[in-house]
Coordinates of N, CA and C in Angstrom, one line a residue:
X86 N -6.6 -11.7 3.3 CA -6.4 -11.6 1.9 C -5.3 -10.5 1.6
X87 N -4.3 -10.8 1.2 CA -2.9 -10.0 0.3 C -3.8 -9.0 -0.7
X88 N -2.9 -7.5 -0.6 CA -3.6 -7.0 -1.7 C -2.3 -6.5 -2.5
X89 N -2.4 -6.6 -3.8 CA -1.3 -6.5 -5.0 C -1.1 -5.4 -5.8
X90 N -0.2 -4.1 -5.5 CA -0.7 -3.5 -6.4 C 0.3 -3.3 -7.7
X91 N -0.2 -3.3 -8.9 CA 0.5 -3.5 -10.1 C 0.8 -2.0 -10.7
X92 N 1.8 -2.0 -11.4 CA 1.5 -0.8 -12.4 C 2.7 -0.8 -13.1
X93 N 2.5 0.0 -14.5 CA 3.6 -0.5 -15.3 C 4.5 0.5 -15.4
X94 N 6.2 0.2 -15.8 CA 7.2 1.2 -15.1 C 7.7 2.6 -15.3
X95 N 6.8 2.8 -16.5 CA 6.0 4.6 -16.3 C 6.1 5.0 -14.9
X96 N 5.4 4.5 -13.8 CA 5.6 5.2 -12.9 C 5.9 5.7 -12.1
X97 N 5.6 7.1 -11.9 CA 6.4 7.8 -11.3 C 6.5 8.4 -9.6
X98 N 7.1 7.3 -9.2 CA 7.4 7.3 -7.6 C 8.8 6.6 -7.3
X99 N 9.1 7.1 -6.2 CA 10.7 7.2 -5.7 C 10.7 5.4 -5.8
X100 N 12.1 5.2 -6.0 CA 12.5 4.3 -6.1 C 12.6 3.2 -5.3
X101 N 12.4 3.8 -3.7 CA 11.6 3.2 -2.4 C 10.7 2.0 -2.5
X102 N 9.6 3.1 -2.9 CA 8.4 2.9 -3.5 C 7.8 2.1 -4.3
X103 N 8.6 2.0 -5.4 CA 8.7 0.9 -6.7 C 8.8 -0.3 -6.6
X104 N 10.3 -0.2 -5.4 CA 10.6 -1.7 -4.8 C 9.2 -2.2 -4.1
X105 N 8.5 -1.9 -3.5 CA 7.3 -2.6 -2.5 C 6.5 -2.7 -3.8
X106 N 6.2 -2.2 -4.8 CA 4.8 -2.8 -5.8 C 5.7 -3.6 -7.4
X107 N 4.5 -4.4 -7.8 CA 5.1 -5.3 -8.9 C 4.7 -4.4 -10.1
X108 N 6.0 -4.3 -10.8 CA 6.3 -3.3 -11.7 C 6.2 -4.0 -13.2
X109 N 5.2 -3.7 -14.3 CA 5.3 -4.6 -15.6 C 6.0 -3.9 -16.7
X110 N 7.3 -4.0 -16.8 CA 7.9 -3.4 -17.9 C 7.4 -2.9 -19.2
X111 N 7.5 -1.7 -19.9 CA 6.9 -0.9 -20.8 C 7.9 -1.3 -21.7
X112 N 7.4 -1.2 -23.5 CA 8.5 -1.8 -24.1 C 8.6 -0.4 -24.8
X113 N 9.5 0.3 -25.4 CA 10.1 1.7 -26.1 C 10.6 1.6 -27.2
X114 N 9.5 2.2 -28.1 CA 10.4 2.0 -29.7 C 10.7 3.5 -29.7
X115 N 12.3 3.3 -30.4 CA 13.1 4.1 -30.7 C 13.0 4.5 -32.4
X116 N 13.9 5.1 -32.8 CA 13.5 5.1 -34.3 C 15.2 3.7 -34.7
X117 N 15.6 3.5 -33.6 CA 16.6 2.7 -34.0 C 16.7 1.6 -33.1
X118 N 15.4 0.7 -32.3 CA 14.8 0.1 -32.1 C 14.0 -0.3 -31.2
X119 N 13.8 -1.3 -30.3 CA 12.8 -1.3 -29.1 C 14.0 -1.4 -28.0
X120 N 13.4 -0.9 -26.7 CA 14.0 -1.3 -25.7 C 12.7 -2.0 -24.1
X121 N 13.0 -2.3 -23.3 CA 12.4 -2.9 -22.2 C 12.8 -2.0 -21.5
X122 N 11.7 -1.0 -20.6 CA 11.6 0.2 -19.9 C 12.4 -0.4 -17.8
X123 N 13.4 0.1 -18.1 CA 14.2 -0.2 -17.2 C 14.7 -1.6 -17.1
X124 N 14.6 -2.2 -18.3 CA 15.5 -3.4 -18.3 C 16.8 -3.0 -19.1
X125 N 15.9 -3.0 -20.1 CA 17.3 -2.8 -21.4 C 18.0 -1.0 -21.1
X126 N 17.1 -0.6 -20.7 CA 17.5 1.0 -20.4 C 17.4 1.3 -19.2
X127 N 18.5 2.4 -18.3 CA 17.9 2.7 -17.5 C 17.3 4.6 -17.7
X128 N 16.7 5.1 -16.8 CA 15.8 6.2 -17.5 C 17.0 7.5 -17.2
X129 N 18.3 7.7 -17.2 CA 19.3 8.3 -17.7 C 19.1 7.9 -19.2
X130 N 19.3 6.8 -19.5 CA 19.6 6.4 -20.6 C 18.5 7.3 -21.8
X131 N 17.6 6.9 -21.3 CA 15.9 7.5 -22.1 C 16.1 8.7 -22.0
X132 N 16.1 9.6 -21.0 CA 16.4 10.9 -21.8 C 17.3 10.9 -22.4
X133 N 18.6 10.5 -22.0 CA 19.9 11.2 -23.3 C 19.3 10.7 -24.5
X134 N 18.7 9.5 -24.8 CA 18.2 9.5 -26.5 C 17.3 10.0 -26.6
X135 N 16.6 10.5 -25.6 CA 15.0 11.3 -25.9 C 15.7 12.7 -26.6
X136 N 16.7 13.2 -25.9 CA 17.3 14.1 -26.4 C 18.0 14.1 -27.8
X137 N 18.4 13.4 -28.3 CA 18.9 13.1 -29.7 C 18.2 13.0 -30.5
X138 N 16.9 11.9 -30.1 CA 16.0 11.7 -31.2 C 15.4 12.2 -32.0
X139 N 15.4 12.0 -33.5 CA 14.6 12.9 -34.5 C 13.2 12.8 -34.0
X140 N 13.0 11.6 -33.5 CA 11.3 11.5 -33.4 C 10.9 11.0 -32.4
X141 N 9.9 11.5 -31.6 CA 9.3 11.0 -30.4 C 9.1 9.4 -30.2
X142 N 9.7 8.7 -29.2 CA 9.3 7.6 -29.3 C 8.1 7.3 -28.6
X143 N 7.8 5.5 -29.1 CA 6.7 5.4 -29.0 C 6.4 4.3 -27.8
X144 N 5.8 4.0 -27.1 CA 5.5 2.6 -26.2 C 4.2 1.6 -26.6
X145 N 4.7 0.7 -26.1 CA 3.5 -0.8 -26.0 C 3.1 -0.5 -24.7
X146 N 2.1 -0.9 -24.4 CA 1.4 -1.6 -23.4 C 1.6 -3.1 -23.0
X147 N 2.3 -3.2 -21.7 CA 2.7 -4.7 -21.5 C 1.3 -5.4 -21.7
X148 N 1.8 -6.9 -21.6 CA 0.7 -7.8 -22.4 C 0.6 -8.5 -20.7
X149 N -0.7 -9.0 -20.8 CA -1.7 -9.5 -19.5 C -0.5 -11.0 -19.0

């Protein structure tokens, strides 16, 4: 029996590491709109607007 381990792309382990488990993209609202956590952004990207941002952004919880 295969064992699967999931987790969504919050986190935080080398990039090695990421590659071998199935990763469920986090969605990121901005105050200027959503993004798809390492699709639409990569996490350079998230801090330099985390750094601009008036306001903390927010996340979803990927869907089942």
């Amino acid at each position: 029996m295969a064992v699967k381990i999931i987790a969504d792309s919050s986190i935080d382990v080398p990039a090695d590491v990421r590659t071998k488990l199935l990763t469920v993209p986090l969605t990121v609202f901005f105050s200027d709109g959503e993004y798809t956590d390492r699709v639409d952004m990569t996490d350079l990207e998230f801090y330099e607007k985390l750094a601009v941002s008036q306001e903390i952004p927010r996340t979803s919880q990927p869907s089942p």
